[in-house]
Amino acid sequence: MLSLVTFLPLVGALVILLAIRSDGAARTTALGVSLLTFVISLGLLNGFDTSTARFQFLEEVEWLPEYGIAYRMGVDGISLPFVLLTTFLTPICLLASWESVQKRVREYLMAFLALESFVVGVFCALDFILFYVLWEAMLIPMFLIIGVWGGPNRVYAALKFFLYTLAGSVLMLVAILSLGYAGHTFSVPALMALPLSFSFQVWLFLGLFASFAVKVPMWPVHTWLPDAHVEAPTAGSVILAGILLKMGAYGFLRFSLPILPDASRFFIPLIFGLSLVAVVYTALVALMQKDLKKLVAYSSVSHMGFVTIGIFALNQQGLEGSLLQMINHGIVAGALFLAVGVIYDRMHTREIARFGGVAHVMPVYAVIFMIFTMASVGLPGTNSFVGEILILLGAFLANKAVAMVAATGLVFGAAYMLWMFKRVVFGPIGNDEVRAMKDLSAREVALFLPLLVLVFWIGFYPGPFLNLFHASVEHLLTQAAVVKTGAVTLAPF
Amino acid sequence: MSKNLLIILLPLVGSMIAGLLGRRYLGNAMSRLVTIVCMVGALALSIQAFLAIAVGDAPTVREEVFSWIVSGQFKVSFAILLDRLTVIMLVVVNGVSTLVHIYAVGYMEEDPDHSRFFSYLSFFTFSMLMLVTGDNFLQLFFGWEGVGLASYLLIGFWFTKESACNAAIKAFLVNRVGDFGFALGIFTIYMVFGTLDYAEVFRMAGSGQFQPTVDFPLWGTVPTITLICLLLFIGAMGKSAQLGLHTWLPDAMEGPTPVSALIHAATMVTAGVFMVCRASPLFELSQTALNVVTVVGASTALFAATVGLVQNDIKRVIAYSTCSQLGYMFFAAGVSAYPAAMFHLFTHAFFKALLFLGAGAVIHAMHHEQDMRHMGGLFKKIPITYTVMMIGTLALTGFPYLAGFYSKDAILESAYAAHTTVGTLAWIMGMLAAILTTFYSFRLVFMTFHGAPPKDHHAKHAYDHAHEAPWSMRFPLLVLAIGSLICGVLGQSMVHEGWFKEAIFIAKGHDALAHAHHVAAWVKWSPFGMFLIGLALAWLLYIKTPTLPAIMAGHWRNIHQFLLNAWYFDRLYDRIFVRPARQIGQGLWQTGDVTIIDGFGVNGVAAMVGRLAQGLKRIQTGYVYHYAFAMVIGLLVLITVYA
């Protein structure tokens, strides 16, 4: 089942490669495959038992038994939501690029489908080597999407993205190999039980941290993100903000906390410190951005700062808030990038100063953009409120000073978003280019509609979503609380 | 579906229908009709609830609607709590809202965008109802931020105007600063009590089941309840525009006048007062918090009144007046006279909505002129408006047997009868503010309706064509005028002991209100003395010798400027918050990200990037998928073979 969800998109990509020549047919096929994948992934929900923290839909195939490497797949309440988020956002991304991508369409679609496969695989992988392979593999289509279909400065941005993440990955690989060597297996559930010595945990944590922190991204390794976003095509930005940014935080949840609990607790001050800097620093930087996409990109860094704080608050509210907020951010930041894409497609600029008075010519767009802006600001009734309030509550219970500084993000976040919104949407019509813009087409409305539904659904009735997390988060908390400073280590550590 | 739930949902339904279908399908007239019908329905049900609970003796209603957020021990529901405190708010909110909906039919006539306006108004009402009916602090916060959004949308309703957009953002942000404190207060409540339900929190607080102190950053060890109350009160200061966080309210006058009447006078801005009364079981346990509330309230009452003295924009005068009257309500709460605060909230809703809507009628008559210096002698032109404005003014200033006479005097008497230092201080400041209130209120009436008609060409033209408002506007004015005449008499039982039952808790020994009924006659009648002094001064300066104000302003130029610029709060905040935030943001971006992180950290890499880019340019010409799949498969093979 998991393999089906994981590899169906890749099969779709192969079909396009081998059997389809026309762009139109390729588009339809890609969309069809991604929708089918989404429907099948919804089937996972049906069979998923929320009362247990165990991994479900397990699959295991021998790969390299002498090294303890196998094709191991499985999901729990922490990974399943991300699988669904991925399969949910991919069709939206494909639909978003329906008209805006006109060159090398088939290759573009293949890259996107391949990306979906690898990302879903990353969230399902229960073998550290498998995880690493998919984690790296995912970089390639993403790199290509930015580097080929991106803006004028795309090659620089793509390389910056690639090098940043690769630098982190190298250290992660060292950590993974030493962990597997010490534990004689790369099975993640087995490694969770390994009694590692404290100093070894610390080194492993730092190795993994290098990679996860880049992906989140945490301050100060965040500067690749604004460039990548600015140059990426709209759908690339959506997938980048919606899913790829979640993988770092997912790494903390899946590996750092359960495998290295002592080191994780040891590094709480570091994480809190960097996250707080991210929340405040990038919010202030976002305030001054002149480019719409950069503004949303910096806001992402700020929002992800909340997420890492919630994770390392190490209590139920903080963790569940973080998980929910990652879903929320996927929805809201994704939608904001789509919203930027809509006016970019019409005016071919993202410079805030060139807009103004958009509400006069695009009233429907203005309303939708407003709703997502408010969701980004964390207004009650929207999904982000539930996530943020749980994160801040969790942080407050863990450390009041951290929660206080983080909560200033509520004020800054409102400042840059509302100011941006005013300059773009309100005011008199800025110029003739704005005057000539047409309101949303049916296709564009269809892009936003499912996202809107989720914004309010989670805002008013987050129960079904939180319910997915409960058992796994409780289990994770017991794992993270274990003092396991045992004997297992490697010679130099 | 229960009737009580309908009270909250009807405005939401109206808002949704007008908002989603109005522009395209329903048109202006139907949008108005739908929202007004929903409001009338909600009002009728509210009155029914009011009669049952406040007039009759029906028990408190508590209905859980559905479970909202559950995470571990943290459980919060949407619920409806109807007790005497809530039903008063229901009647005030739905009553004024319905009248404002009707009034807006006439006032917004020339505006093309009715569906949006009425949708926002109804949405505001829904949020406000969520705020007052909640049975827990998080639902309160839901409504609290929801009304903030509605306020933002309505202040910025005319979004083409730069000033309106800026005012909207300012209102949102200043309120967010307050909400920052409010949220921390909620977290502290949860940390200490393990729940956010009013009933549970108040029960545990009352029986002392909580840790006595909390360590708080920058503050050290603080008594728990004091900390909670002060944090919540920061929220109240934002929402109710108290000194320090008041700067958004005068600017909010950029919104259409019906909005000012509904949101920025009668309902939303009183949410802070409501919250303090609702949380009286907590505030009563902290003398420190009560003293802070008293001092802030009294200072605001006096401060805003001084600023109101010299404003020339008719709406700004009333806005500062609102700010000042909210201060009265707070210092009433601060001396434990919560019922007096609620009573004044109730009467204030009538006469302040009346004054705003009356001012709207004046502005409507004068073709959007708001500067009182371009008015004068209007009473001949619009006698009905003049009459209702006069009633509102008399009610506000405490003319005997009108609304303010009962409620404001109850507040002043309570402050006096508290016999505490802060109570007496509040009483003195309140008395001074009462003189100023009468002065600026009559100054408004005199400048607008009395004296000579305006001379300059433009204003004279407007004056010549001034006309009474249409019936849709006149009807709400008349209803509110009648209300302002009688609501004091009708509502005075509210301040009798125990009227609020368990909805308001007053600790033993905090008997300012009980003693207020027995203060000496001179205390009872001294507010009327203040009224006479204020009236005499206003008459002297604006009827007898209308040249005098200009001479005085010239003579005491610094003081005049100081008051005219509202004590320079805006300039101060701009210097110490707004500009530095932008400068720091710019600095962090250009110096932090671009120069330091990218410069040092990524620069070495970037040099390499340049070389690599040359080689990688082929990506754009080669077959992309070759690279993609070659790299994946290569990696897999590499690992398999190597391993």
mmCIF file of N, CA, C and O in Angstrom, chain A residues 335-390:
data_model
loop_
_atom_site.group_PDB
_atom_site.id
_atom_site.type_symbol
_atom_site.label_atom_id
_atom_site.label_comp_id
_atom_site.label_asym_id
_atom_site.label_seq_id
_atom_site.Cartn_x
_atom_site.Cartn_y
_atom_site.Cartn_z
ATOM 1 N N ALA A 335 -0.619 28.400 -0.306
ATOM 2 C CA ALA A 335 -1.649 29.252 -0.898
ATOM 3 C C ALA A 335 -1.122 30.670 -1.152
ATOM 4 O O ALA A 335 -1.458 31.295 -2.163
ATOM 5 N N LEU A 336 -0.298 31.162 -0.255
ATOM 6 C CA LEU A 336 0.240 32.509 -0.458
ATOM 7 C C LEU A 336 1.144 32.545 -1.689
ATOM 8 O O LEU A 336 1.118 33.501 -2.465
ATOM 9 N N PHE A 337 1.933 31.504 -1.867
ATOM 10 C CA PHE A 337 2.766 31.468 -3.075
ATOM 11 C C PHE A 337 1.904 31.362 -4.328
ATOM 12 O O PHE A 337 2.198 31.972 -5.356
ATOM 13 N N LEU A 338 0.827 30.573 -4.229
ATOM 14 C CA LEU A 338 -0.096 30.516 -5.362
ATOM 15 C C LEU A 338 -0.672 31.903 -5.643
ATOM 16 O O LEU A 338 -0.793 32.321 -6.798
ATOM 17 N N ALA A 339 -1.015 32.603 -4.561
ATOM 18 C CA ALA A 339 -1.616 33.923 -4.725
ATOM 19 C C ALA A 339 -0.625 34.890 -5.376
ATOM 20 O O ALA A 339 -0.994 35.702 -6.224
ATOM 21 N N VAL A 340 0.635 34.783 -4.972
ATOM 22 C CA VAL A 340 1.654 35.614 -5.612
ATOM 23 C C VAL A 340 1.778 35.226 -7.082
ATOM 24 O O VAL A 340 1.876 36.081 -7.965
ATOM 25 N N GLY A 341 1.724 33.896 -7.320
ATOM 26 C CA GLY A 341 1.839 33.409 -8.693
ATOM 27 C C GLY A 341 0.745 33.950 -9.591
ATOM 28 O O GLY A 341 0.985 34.290 -10.750
ATOM 29 N N VAL A 342 -0.458 34.068 -9.030
ATOM 30 C CA VAL A 342 -1.591 34.553 -9.823
ATOM 31 C C VAL A 342 -1.308 35.947 -10.372
ATOM 32 O O VAL A 342 -1.492 36.208 -11.570
ATOM 33 N N ILE A 343 -0.842 36.842 -9.521
ATOM 34 C CA ILE A 343 -0.604 38.187 -10.053
ATOM 35 C C ILE A 343 0.716 38.260 -10.812
ATOM 36 O O ILE A 343 0.875 39.089 -11.701
ATOM 37 N N TYR A 344 1.631 37.348 -10.495
ATOM 38 C CA TYR A 344 2.871 37.319 -11.272
ATOM 39 C C TYR A 344 2.577 36.904 -12.715
ATOM 40 O O TYR A 344 3.103 37.486 -13.664
ATOM 41 N N ASP A 345 1.706 35.913 -12.854
ATOM 42 C CA ASP A 345 1.341 35.468 -14.199
ATOM 43 C C ASP A 345 0.757 36.609 -15.029
ATOM 44 O O ASP A 345 0.899 36.642 -16.239
ATOM 45 N N ARG A 346 0.090 37.551 -14.338
ATOM 46 C CA ARG A 346 -0.567 38.628 -15.073
ATOM 47 C C ARG A 346 0.369 39.808 -15.338
ATOM 48 O O ARG A 346 0.299 40.446 -16.381
ATOM 49 N N MET A 347 1.207 40.123 -14.367
ATOM 50 C CA MET A 347 2.042 41.328 -14.520
ATOM 51 C C MET A 347 3.524 41.039 -14.660
ATOM 52 O O MET A 347 4.314 41.958 -14.899
ATOM 53 N N HIS A 348 3.916 39.798 -14.467
ATOM 54 C CA HIS A 348 5.318 39.402 -14.595
ATOM 55 C C HIS A 348 6.244 40.229 -13.723
ATOM 56 O O HIS A 348 7.336 40.611 -14.124
ATOM 57 N N THR A 349 5.755 40.565 -12.547
ATOM 58 C CA THR A 349 6.618 41.194 -11.560
ATOM 59 C C THR A 349 6.135 40.759 -10.186
ATOM 60 O O THR A 349 4.972 40.404 -10.014
ATOM 61 N N ARG A 350 7.050 40.751 -9.252
ATOM 62 C CA ARG A 350 6.673 40.460 -7.881
ATOM 63 C C ARG A 350 6.994 41.642 -6.977
ATOM 64 O O ARG A 350 6.956 41.535 -5.770
ATOM 65 N N GLU A 351 7.321 42.755 -7.581
ATOM 66 C CA GLU A 351 7.729 43.906 -6.798
ATOM 67 C C GLU A 351 6.490 44.556 -6.184
ATOM 68 O O GLU A 351 5.585 44.991 -6.898
ATOM 69 N N ILE A 352 6.494 44.630 -4.860
ATOM 70 C CA ILE A 352 5.300 45.107 -4.156
ATOM 71 C C ILE A 352 4.899 46.496 -4.642
ATOM 72 O O ILE A 352 3.721 46.781 -4.855
ATOM 73 N N ALA A 353 5.887 47.338 -4.869
ATOM 74 C CA ALA A 353 5.594 48.728 -5.210
ATOM 75 C C ALA A 353 4.886 48.877 -6.556
ATOM 76 O O ALA A 353 4.233 49.877 -6.813
ATOM 77 N N ARG A 354 5.002 47.855 -7.404
ATOM 78 C CA ARG A 354 4.351 47.966 -8.713
ATOM 79 C C ARG A 354 2.862 47.700 -8.647
ATOM 80 O O ARG A 354 2.131 47.959 -9.592
ATOM 81 N N PHE A 355 2.409 47.117 -7.542
ATOM 82 C CA PHE A 355 0.986 46.817 -7.431
ATOM 83 C C PHE A 355 0.266 47.958 -6.707
ATOM 84 O O PHE A 355 0.797 49.039 -6.553
ATOM 85 N N GLY A 356 -0.912 47.668 -6.236
ATOM 86 C CA GLY A 356 -1.724 48.676 -5.547
ATOM 87 C C GLY A 356 -3.107 48.706 -6.158
ATOM 88 O O GLY A 356 -3.253 48.724 -7.375
ATOM 89 N N GLY A 357 -4.113 48.629 -5.293
ATOM 90 C CA GLY A 357 -5.479 48.709 -5.787
ATOM 91 C C GLY A 357 -5.954 47.477 -6.521
ATOM 92 O O GLY A 357 -6.926 47.534 -7.277
ATOM 93 N N VAL A 358 -5.306 46.346 -6.283
ATOM 94 C CA VAL A 358 -5.705 45.121 -6.971
ATOM 95 C C VAL A 358 -7.165 44.763 -6.652
ATOM 96 O O VAL A 358 -7.879 44.193 -7.486
ATOM 97 N N ALA A 359 -7.606 45.139 -5.461
ATOM 98 C CA ALA A 359 -8.982 44.806 -5.059
ATOM 99 C C ALA A 359 -10.020 45.374 -6.022
ATOM 100 O O ALA A 359 -11.095 44.811 -6.186
ATOM 101 N N HIS A 360 -9.696 46.495 -6.669
ATOM 102 C CA HIS A 360 -10.664 47.092 -7.579
ATOM 103 C C HIS A 360 -10.934 46.209 -8.785
ATOM 104 O O HIS A 360 -12.057 46.124 -9.255
ATOM 105 N N VAL A 361 -9.877 45.580 -9.282
ATOM 106 C CA VAL A 361 -10.037 44.805 -10.511
ATOM 107 C C VAL A 361 -10.191 43.314 -10.255
ATOM 108 O O VAL A 361 -10.679 42.596 -11.115
ATOM 109 N N MET A 362 -9.739 42.863 -9.088
ATOM 110 C CA MET A 362 -9.821 41.425 -8.800
ATOM 111 C C MET A 362 -10.457 41.190 -7.426
ATOM 112 O O MET A 362 -9.791 40.721 -6.500
ATOM 113 N N PRO A 363 -11.741 41.461 -7.310
ATOM 114 C CA PRO A 363 -12.369 41.357 -5.978
ATOM 115 C C PRO A 363 -12.342 39.942 -5.399
ATOM 116 O O PRO A 363 -12.104 39.765 -4.205
ATOM 117 N N VAL A 364 -12.576 38.946 -6.235
ATOM 118 C CA VAL A 364 -12.580 37.572 -5.715
ATOM 119 C C VAL A 364 -11.193 37.206 -5.211
ATOM 120 O O VAL A 364 -11.012 36.660 -4.119
ATOM 121 N N TYR A 365 -10.204 37.569 -6.021
ATOM 122 C CA TYR A 365 -8.823 37.322 -5.625
ATOM 123 C C TYR A 365 -8.512 38.014 -4.305
ATOM 124 O O TYR A 365 -7.870 37.443 -3.418
ATOM 125 N N ALA A 366 -8.981 39.256 -4.182
ATOM 126 C CA ALA A 366 -8.677 40.025 -2.966
ATOM 127 C C ALA A 366 -9.216 39.316 -1.733
ATOM 128 O O ALA A 366 -8.539 39.240 -0.706
ATOM 129 N N VAL A 367 -10.421 38.780 -1.846
ATOM 130 C CA VAL A 367 -11.013 38.094 -0.696
ATOM 131 C C VAL A 367 -10.196 36.856 -0.338
ATOM 132 O O VAL A 367 -9.856 36.623 0.826
ATOM 133 N N ILE A 368 -9.863 36.078 -1.354
ATOM 134 C CA ILE A 368 -9.123 34.843 -1.089
ATOM 135 C C ILE A 368 -7.741 35.151 -0.513
ATOM 136 O O ILE A 368 -7.302 34.557 0.479
ATOM 137 N N PHE A 369 -7.086 36.108 -1.107
ATOM 138 C CA PHE A 369 -5.763 36.516 -0.621
ATOM 139 C C PHE A 369 -5.867 37.000 0.832
ATOM 140 O O PHE A 369 -5.031 36.677 1.681
ATOM 141 N N MET A 370 -6.924 37.743 1.106
ATOM 142 C CA MET A 370 -7.127 38.246 2.467
ATOM 143 C C MET A 370 -7.274 37.101 3.465
ATOM 144 O O MET A 370 -6.687 37.113 4.546
ATOM 145 N N ILE A 371 -8.044 36.094 3.067
ATOM 146 C CA ILE A 371 -8.260 34.975 3.995
ATOM 147 C C ILE A 371 -6.933 34.293 4.315
ATOM 148 O O ILE A 371 -6.635 34.009 5.479
ATOM 149 N N PHE A 372 -6.120 34.077 3.303
ATOM 150 C CA PHE A 372 -4.846 33.408 3.575
ATOM 151 C C PHE A 372 -3.883 34.321 4.323
ATOM 152 O O PHE A 372 -3.069 33.852 5.124
ATOM 153 N N THR A 373 -3.973 35.610 4.057
ATOM 154 C CA THR A 373 -3.155 36.536 4.835
ATOM 155 C C THR A 373 -3.523 36.456 6.310
ATOM 156 O O THR A 373 -2.658 36.371 7.185
ATOM 157 N N MET A 374 -4.819 36.442 6.563
ATOM 158 C CA MET A 374 -5.270 36.368 7.952
ATOM 159 C C MET A 374 -4.899 35.023 8.566
ATOM 160 O O MET A 374 -4.605 34.928 9.750
ATOM 161 N N ALA A 375 -4.937 33.981 7.751
ATOM 162 C CA ALA A 375 -4.531 32.675 8.264
ATOM 163 C C ALA A 375 -3.049 32.701 8.623
ATOM 164 O O ALA A 375 -2.625 32.146 9.632
ATOM 165 N N SER A 376 -2.260 33.392 7.806
ATOM 166 C CA SER A 376 -0.839 33.494 8.094
ATOM 167 C C SER A 376 -0.603 34.284 9.383
ATOM 168 O O SER A 376 0.311 34.004 10.152
ATOM 169 N N VAL A 377 -1.440 35.262 9.607
ATOM 170 C CA VAL A 377 -1.333 36.077 10.814
ATOM 171 C C VAL A 377 -1.816 35.301 12.043
ATOM 172 O O VAL A 377 -1.551 35.686 13.175
ATOM 173 N N GLY A 378 -2.511 34.193 11.806
ATOM 174 C CA GLY A 378 -2.933 33.359 12.928
ATOM 175 C C GLY A 378 -4.202 33.822 13.587
ATOM 176 O O GLY A 378 -4.342 33.766 14.808
ATOM 177 N N LEU A 379 -5.143 34.274 12.784
ATOM 178 C CA LEU A 379 -6.394 34.733 13.360
ATOM 179 C C LEU A 379 -7.265 33.545 13.772
ATOM 180 O O LEU A 379 -7.305 32.548 13.070
ATOM 181 N N PRO A 380 -7.955 33.643 14.896
ATOM 182 C CA PRO A 380 -8.831 32.550 15.311
ATOM 183 C C PRO A 380 -9.875 32.267 14.246
ATOM 184 O O PRO A 380 -10.374 33.182 13.605
ATOM 185 N N GLY A 381 -10.207 30.999 14.099
ATOM 186 C CA GLY A 381 -11.122 30.602 13.034
ATOM 187 C C GLY A 381 -10.332 30.058 11.855
ATOM 188 O O GLY A 381 -10.865 29.327 11.044
ATOM 189 N N THR A 382 -9.069 30.430 11.774
ATOM 190 C CA THR A 382 -8.215 29.841 10.754
ATOM 191 C C THR A 382 -7.319 28.786 11.396
ATOM 192 O O THR A 382 -7.144 28.773 12.610
ATOM 193 N N ASN A 383 -6.763 27.935 10.539
ATOM 194 C CA ASN A 383 -5.972 26.809 11.022
ATOM 195 C C ASN A 383 -4.750 27.228 11.837
ATOM 196 O O ASN A 383 -4.422 26.611 12.830
ATOM 197 N N SER A 384 -4.092 28.319 11.422
ATOM 198 C CA SER A 384 -2.842 28.678 12.096
ATOM 199 C C SER A 384 -3.059 29.050 13.554
ATOM 200 O O SER A 384 -2.168 28.893 14.375
ATOM 201 N N PHE A 385 -4.240 29.555 13.857
ATOM 202 C CA PHE A 385 -4.489 29.923 15.248
ATOM 203 C C PHE A 385 -4.348 28.706 16.147
ATOM 204 O O PHE A 385 -3.684 28.759 17.188
ATOM 205 N N VAL A 386 -4.964 27.614 15.732
ATOM 206 C CA VAL A 386 -4.930 26.416 16.569
ATOM 207 C C VAL A 386 -3.483 25.951 16.754
ATOM 208 O O VAL A 386 -3.050 25.652 17.868
ATOM 209 N N GLY A 387 -2.735 25.931 15.649
ATOM 210 C CA GLY A 387 -1.346 25.503 15.734
ATOM 211 C C GLY A 387 -0.518 26.425 16.609
ATOM 212 O O GLY A 387 0.204 25.975 17.504
ATOM 213 N N GLU A 388 -0.641 27.722 16.359
ATOM 214 C CA GLU A 388 0.199 28.663 17.099
ATOM 215 C C GLU A 388 -0.134 28.677 18.583
ATOM 216 O O GLU A 388 0.754 28.758 19.428
ATOM 217 N N ILE A 389 -1.416 28.595 18.888
ATOM 218 C CA ILE A 389 -1.782 28.680 20.295
ATOM 219 C C ILE A 389 -1.259 27.447 21.030
ATOM 220 O O ILE A 389 -0.780 27.537 22.162
ATOM 221 N N LEU A 390 -1.320 26.275 20.377
ATOM 222 C CA LEU A 390 -0.802 25.071 21.024
ATOM 223 C C LEU A 390 0.710 25.152 21.178
ATOM 224 O O LEU A 390 1.260 24.787 22.221
#
